[in-house]
């Protein structure tokens, strides 16, 4: 069915993890852990990590803090998500593969699991359509942008674009370092590079730049 051969559930509440039972019913190997320190994700194992929103430490978008740290290293989805408690667009842009809501029927959860394990996104169709339209607008708009602006956008690395998003949300260097599992010194080096590439002298100018080109740089990946 896919190259994923293990689902790892970070389940921090006392109730049983019914989603893991559901996953086993479709022949997937599952592992349940209660603490992030127990994850021990092995790239050779081809794991898919599911993080429960309930009981997790969240950022200001309602996304578990651990998710942003794991996304660069392993496929991640969220489950036990309470409706209207999370910014779905931010979750998608972060790289989270999909959302399973706490009030969904079990058959829909099963479908969502199958789709995500098969390397598909699992979000509301309305949101997917909206994001697709933004991609098309971005591609069309590039033809109207000055060549030096296009070059500036393309010069940014994936990590730098991620840090721009964090800076735009008001995150300080210490928080960015914690969420990306890097040192504050490394964050400062990235921000210096970002200032140079975007011709920004400080965070205020970078914020203005990001607001101007947000649609474009979010989809450069």
CSV table of C-alpha atoms in Angstrom, one decimal:
chain,number,residue,atom,x,y,z
A,1,UNK,CA,0.0,0.0,0.0
A,2,UNK,CA,2.9,2.4,0.7
A,3,UNK,CA,6.5,2.6,1.9
A,4,UNK,CA,5.3,3.5,5.4
A,5,UNK,CA,5.6,0.4,7.7
A,6,UNK,CA,5.1,1.9,11.1
A,7,UNK,CA,2.6,4.4,12.6
A,8,UNK,CA,3.9,6.1,15.8
A,9,UNK,CA,1.3,7.7,18.0
A,10,UNK,CA,2.2,10.4,20.5
A,11,UNK,CA,-0.8,9.9,22.8
A,12,UNK,CA,-0.5,11.8,26.0
A,13,UNK,CA,-4.0,11.3,27.5
A,14,UNK,CA,-5.1,8.5,29.7
A,15,UNK,CA,-7.9,7.2,27.4
A,16,UNK,CA,-7.1,4.3,25.0
A,17,UNK,CA,-5.8,5.3,21.6
A,18,UNK,CA,-8.6,4.0,19.4
A,19,UNK,CA,-7.0,5.3,16.3
A,20,UNK,CA,-4.1,2.9,16.8
A,21,UNK,CA,-6.5,0.1,17.0
A,22,UNK,CA,-8.1,1.3,13.8
A,23,UNK,CA,-4.7,1.4,12.1
A,24,UNK,CA,-3.9,-2.2,13.1
A,25,UNK,CA,-7.2,-3.3,11.6
A,26,UNK,CA,-5.9,-2.3,8.2
A,27,UNK,CA,-2.7,-4.1,8.7
A,28,UNK,CA,-0.4,-1.3,9.8
A,29,UNK,CA,2.2,-1.7,12.5
A,30,UNK,CA,1.6,0.7,15.3
A,31,UNK,CA,3.5,2.0,18.3
A,32,UNK,CA,2.1,4.2,21.1
A,33,UNK,CA,4.3,6.5,23.2
A,34,UNK,CA,3.3,9.0,25.9
A,35,UNK,CA,6.4,11.3,25.8
A,36,UNK,CA,8.3,12.9,22.9
A,37,UNK,CA,11.5,11.5,24.4
A,38,UNK,CA,10.2,7.9,23.6
A,39,UNK,CA,9.7,8.5,19.9
A,40,UNK,CA,13.1,7.2,18.8
A,41,UNK,CA,12.2,7.6,15.1
A,42,UNK,CA,14.4,5.5,12.9
A,43,UNK,CA,14.6,6.7,9.3
A,44,UNK,CA,15.2,3.1,8.2
A,45,UNK,CA,11.9,2.1,9.8
A,46,UNK,CA,10.0,4.5,7.5
A,47,UNK,CA,7.7,5.8,10.2
A,48,UNK,CA,4.7,8.1,10.0
A,49,UNK,CA,4.1,10.1,13.2
A,50,UNK,CA,0.7,11.1,14.4
A,51,UNK,CA,0.5,13.6,17.2
A,52,UNK,CA,-2.6,14.1,19.3
A,53,UNK,CA,-3.5,17.8,19.6
A,54,UNK,CA,-5.3,17.0,22.9
A,55,UNK,CA,-2.9,17.1,25.8
A,56,UNK,CA,0.0,18.7,23.7
A,57,UNK,CA,1.7,22.0,24.1
A,58,UNK,CA,0.4,24.2,21.3
A,59,UNK,CA,1.7,27.3,19.5
A,60,UNK,CA,-0.5,30.4,18.8
A,61,UNK,CA,-2.0,28.6,15.7
A,62,UNK,CA,-3.2,25.6,17.8
A,63,UNK,CA,-0.5,23.4,16.3
A,64,UNK,CA,1.5,21.1,18.7
A,65,UNK,CA,5.0,22.5,19.1
A,66,UNK,CA,6.5,19.1,18.6
A,67,UNK,CA,5.0,19.0,15.1
A,68,UNK,CA,7.2,21.8,13.7
A,69,UNK,CA,10.3,20.0,15.0
A,70,UNK,CA,9.4,16.7,13.4
A,71,UNK,CA,8.1,17.8,10.0
A,72,UNK,CA,11.6,18.2,8.5
A,73,UNK,CA,12.5,14.6,9.5
A,74,UNK,CA,9.4,12.4,9.2
A,75,UNK,CA,5.8,12.6,7.8
A,76,UNK,CA,3.5,14.1,10.5
A,77,UNK,CA,-0.2,14.2,10.9
A,78,UNK,CA,-2.4,15.4,13.7
A,79,UNK,CA,-5.3,13.6,15.4
A,80,UNK,CA,-7.8,14.3,18.2
A,81,UNK,CA,-8.0,17.8,16.7
A,82,UNK,CA,-10.8,20.0,18.1
A,83,UNK,CA,-12.6,21.9,15.3
A,84,UNK,CA,-12.0,25.6,15.2
A,85,UNK,CA,-9.1,25.3,17.6
A,86,UNK,CA,-6.4,25.1,14.9
A,87,UNK,CA,-5.4,27.2,11.8
A,88,UNK,CA,-5.6,24.6,9.1
A,89,UNK,CA,-3.8,26.7,6.5
A,90,UNK,CA,-0.8,27.2,8.8
A,91,UNK,CA,-0.7,23.5,9.5
A,92,UNK,CA,-0.6,22.7,5.8
A,93,UNK,CA,2.1,25.3,5.1
A,94,UNK,CA,4.1,23.9,7.9
A,95,UNK,CA,4.1,20.5,6.1
A,96,UNK,CA,1.6,18.5,8.2
A,97,UNK,CA,0.1,15.8,6.0
A,98,UNK,CA,-3.4,16.0,7.4
A,99,UNK,CA,-5.9,16.4,10.3
A,100,UNK,CA,-8.2,13.9,11.9
A,101,UNK,CA,-10.8,15.6,14.0
A,102,UNK,CA,-12.1,14.3,17.4
A,103,UNK,CA,-15.7,14.3,16.2
A,104,UNK,CA,-15.2,12.5,12.9
A,105,UNK,CA,-16.8,9.1,12.2
A,106,UNK,CA,-14.4,6.2,12.5
A,107,UNK,CA,-14.8,5.3,8.8
A,108,UNK,CA,-13.7,8.8,7.8
A,109,UNK,CA,-10.7,8.4,10.1
A,110,UNK,CA,-9.8,5.1,8.4
A,111,UNK,CA,-10.1,6.7,5.0
A,112,UNK,CA,-7.9,9.6,6.2
A,113,UNK,CA,-5.3,7.1,7.5
A,114,UNK,CA,-5.2,5.2,4.2
A,115,UNK,CA,-4.8,8.4,2.2
A,116,UNK,CA,-2.0,9.9,4.3
A,117,UNK,CA,-0.1,6.6,4.5
A,118,UNK,CA,-0.4,6.5,0.7
A,119,UNK,CA,1.3,9.9,0.6
A,120,UNK,CA,-1.8,12.0,0.0
A,121,UNK,CA,-2.9,15.1,2.0
A,122,UNK,CA,-6.0,14.9,4.1
A,123,UNK,CA,-7.6,18.3,4.5
A,124,UNK,CA,-11.0,19.8,3.7
A,125,UNK,CA,-11.5,20.1,-0.1
A,126,UNK,CA,-12.3,23.8,0.3
A,127,UNK,CA,-8.9,24.5,1.8
A,128,UNK,CA,-7.1,22.4,-0.8
A,129,UNK,CA,-8.9,24.3,-3.6
A,130,UNK,CA,-8.0,27.6,-2.0
A,131,UNK,CA,-4.3,26.7,-1.7
A,132,UNK,CA,-4.2,25.3,-5.2
A,133,UNK,CA,-5.6,28.7,-6.5
A,134,UNK,CA,-2.9,30.5,-4.6
A,135,UNK,CA,-0.2,28.3,-6.2
A,136,UNK,CA,-1.7,29.1,-9.7
A,137,UNK,CA,-1.8,32.8,-8.9
A,138,UNK,CA,1.8,32.7,-7.6
A,139,UNK,CA,3.0,31.0,-10.8
A,140,UNK,CA,1.1,33.5,-13.0
A,141,UNK,CA,2.3,36.4,-10.9
A,142,UNK,CA,6.0,35.5,-11.3
A,143,UNK,CA,5.8,36.4,-14.9
A,144,UNK,CA,4.9,40.0,-13.9
A,145,UNK,CA,7.6,40.3,-11.2
A,146,UNK,CA,10.9,42.0,-11.8
A,147,UNK,CA,13.7,39.5,-12.5
A,148,UNK,CA,15.7,40.7,-9.4
A,149,UNK,CA,12.7,40.1,-7.2
A,150,UNK,CA,12.3,36.5,-8.6
A,151,UNK,CA,16.0,35.9,-8.0
A,152,UNK,CA,15.7,37.2,-4.4
A,153,UNK,CA,12.8,34.7,-3.7
A,154,UNK,CA,14.6,31.8,-5.3
A,155,UNK,CA,17.8,32.6,-3.3
A,156,UNK,CA,16.1,31.8,0.0
A,157,UNK,CA,16.6,28.3,1.3
A,158,UNK,CA,13.7,26.2,2.7
A,159,UNK,CA,15.0,26.7,6.2
A,160,UNK,CA,15.2,30.5,5.7
A,161,UNK,CA,11.6,30.6,4.4
A,162,UNK,CA,10.5,28.6,7.5
A,163,UNK,CA,12.3,31.1,9.8
A,164,UNK,CA,10.7,34.1,7.9
A,165,UNK,CA,7.3,32.6,8.8
A,166,UNK,CA,8.3,32.2,12.4
A,167,UNK,CA,9.6,35.8,12.5
A,168,UNK,CA,6.4,37.0,10.9
A,169,UNK,CA,4.3,35.3,13.6
A,170,UNK,CA,6.3,37.2,16.3
A,171,UNK,CA,8.6,34.4,17.4
A,172,UNK,CA,11.9,35.4,19.0
A,173,UNK,CA,15.3,33.7,18.3
A,174,UNK,CA,15.1,31.5,21.4
A,175,UNK,CA,11.6,30.1,20.4
A,176,UNK,CA,12.7,29.6,16.8
A,177,UNK,CA,15.8,27.7,18.0
A,178,UNK,CA,13.7,25.5,20.2
A,179,UNK,CA,11.1,24.7,17.6
A,180,UNK,CA,13.7,23.9,14.9
A,181,UNK,CA,16.1,22.1,17.3
A,182,UNK,CA,19.0,24.3,16.4
A,183,UNK,CA,21.1,26.8,18.5
A,184,UNK,CA,20.3,30.5,18.9
A,185,UNK,CA,23.6,31.2,17.2
A,186,UNK,CA,22.5,29.3,14.1
A,187,UNK,CA,19.2,31.2,14.1
A,188,UNK,CA,21.1,34.5,14.2
A,189,UNK,CA,23.2,33.3,11.3
A,190,UNK,CA,20.1,32.4,9.3
A,191,UNK,CA,18.5,35.7,10.0
A,192,UNK,CA,21.6,37.6,9.0
A,193,UNK,CA,21.5,35.7,5.7
A,194,UNK,CA,17.8,36.5,5.3
A,195,UNK,CA,18.4,40.2,5.9
A,196,UNK,CA,21.1,40.2,3.2
A,197,UNK,CA,19.0,38.3,0.7
A,198,UNK,CA,15.8,40.4,1.2
A,199,UNK,CA,17.7,43.7,1.6
A,200,UNK,CA,16.1,44.2,5.0
A,201,UNK,CA,17.9,46.1,7.8
A,202,UNK,CA,15.8,44.8,10.7
A,203,UNK,CA,12.8,42.6,11.6
A,204,UNK,CA,10.3,45.4,10.9
A,205,UNK,CA,11.5,45.7,7.3
A,206,UNK,CA,11.6,41.9,7.0
A,207,UNK,CA,8.0,41.8,8.1
A,208,UNK,CA,7.0,44.3,5.5
A,209,UNK,CA,8.9,42.3,2.9
A,210,UNK,CA,7.2,39.0,3.9
A,211,UNK,CA,3.8,40.6,3.8
A,212,UNK,CA,4.5,41.8,0.2
A,213,UNK,CA,5.8,38.5,-1.1
A,214,UNK,CA,4.0,36.0,1.3
A,215,UNK,CA,2.0,34.3,-1.4
A,216,UNK,CA,5.2,33.7,-3.5
A,217,UNK,CA,7.7,32.6,-1.0
A,218,UNK,CA,5.3,30.2,0.9
A,219,UNK,CA,5.1,28.1,-2.3
A,220,UNK,CA,8.8,28.2,-3.4
A,221,UNK,CA,9.4,24.7,-1.9
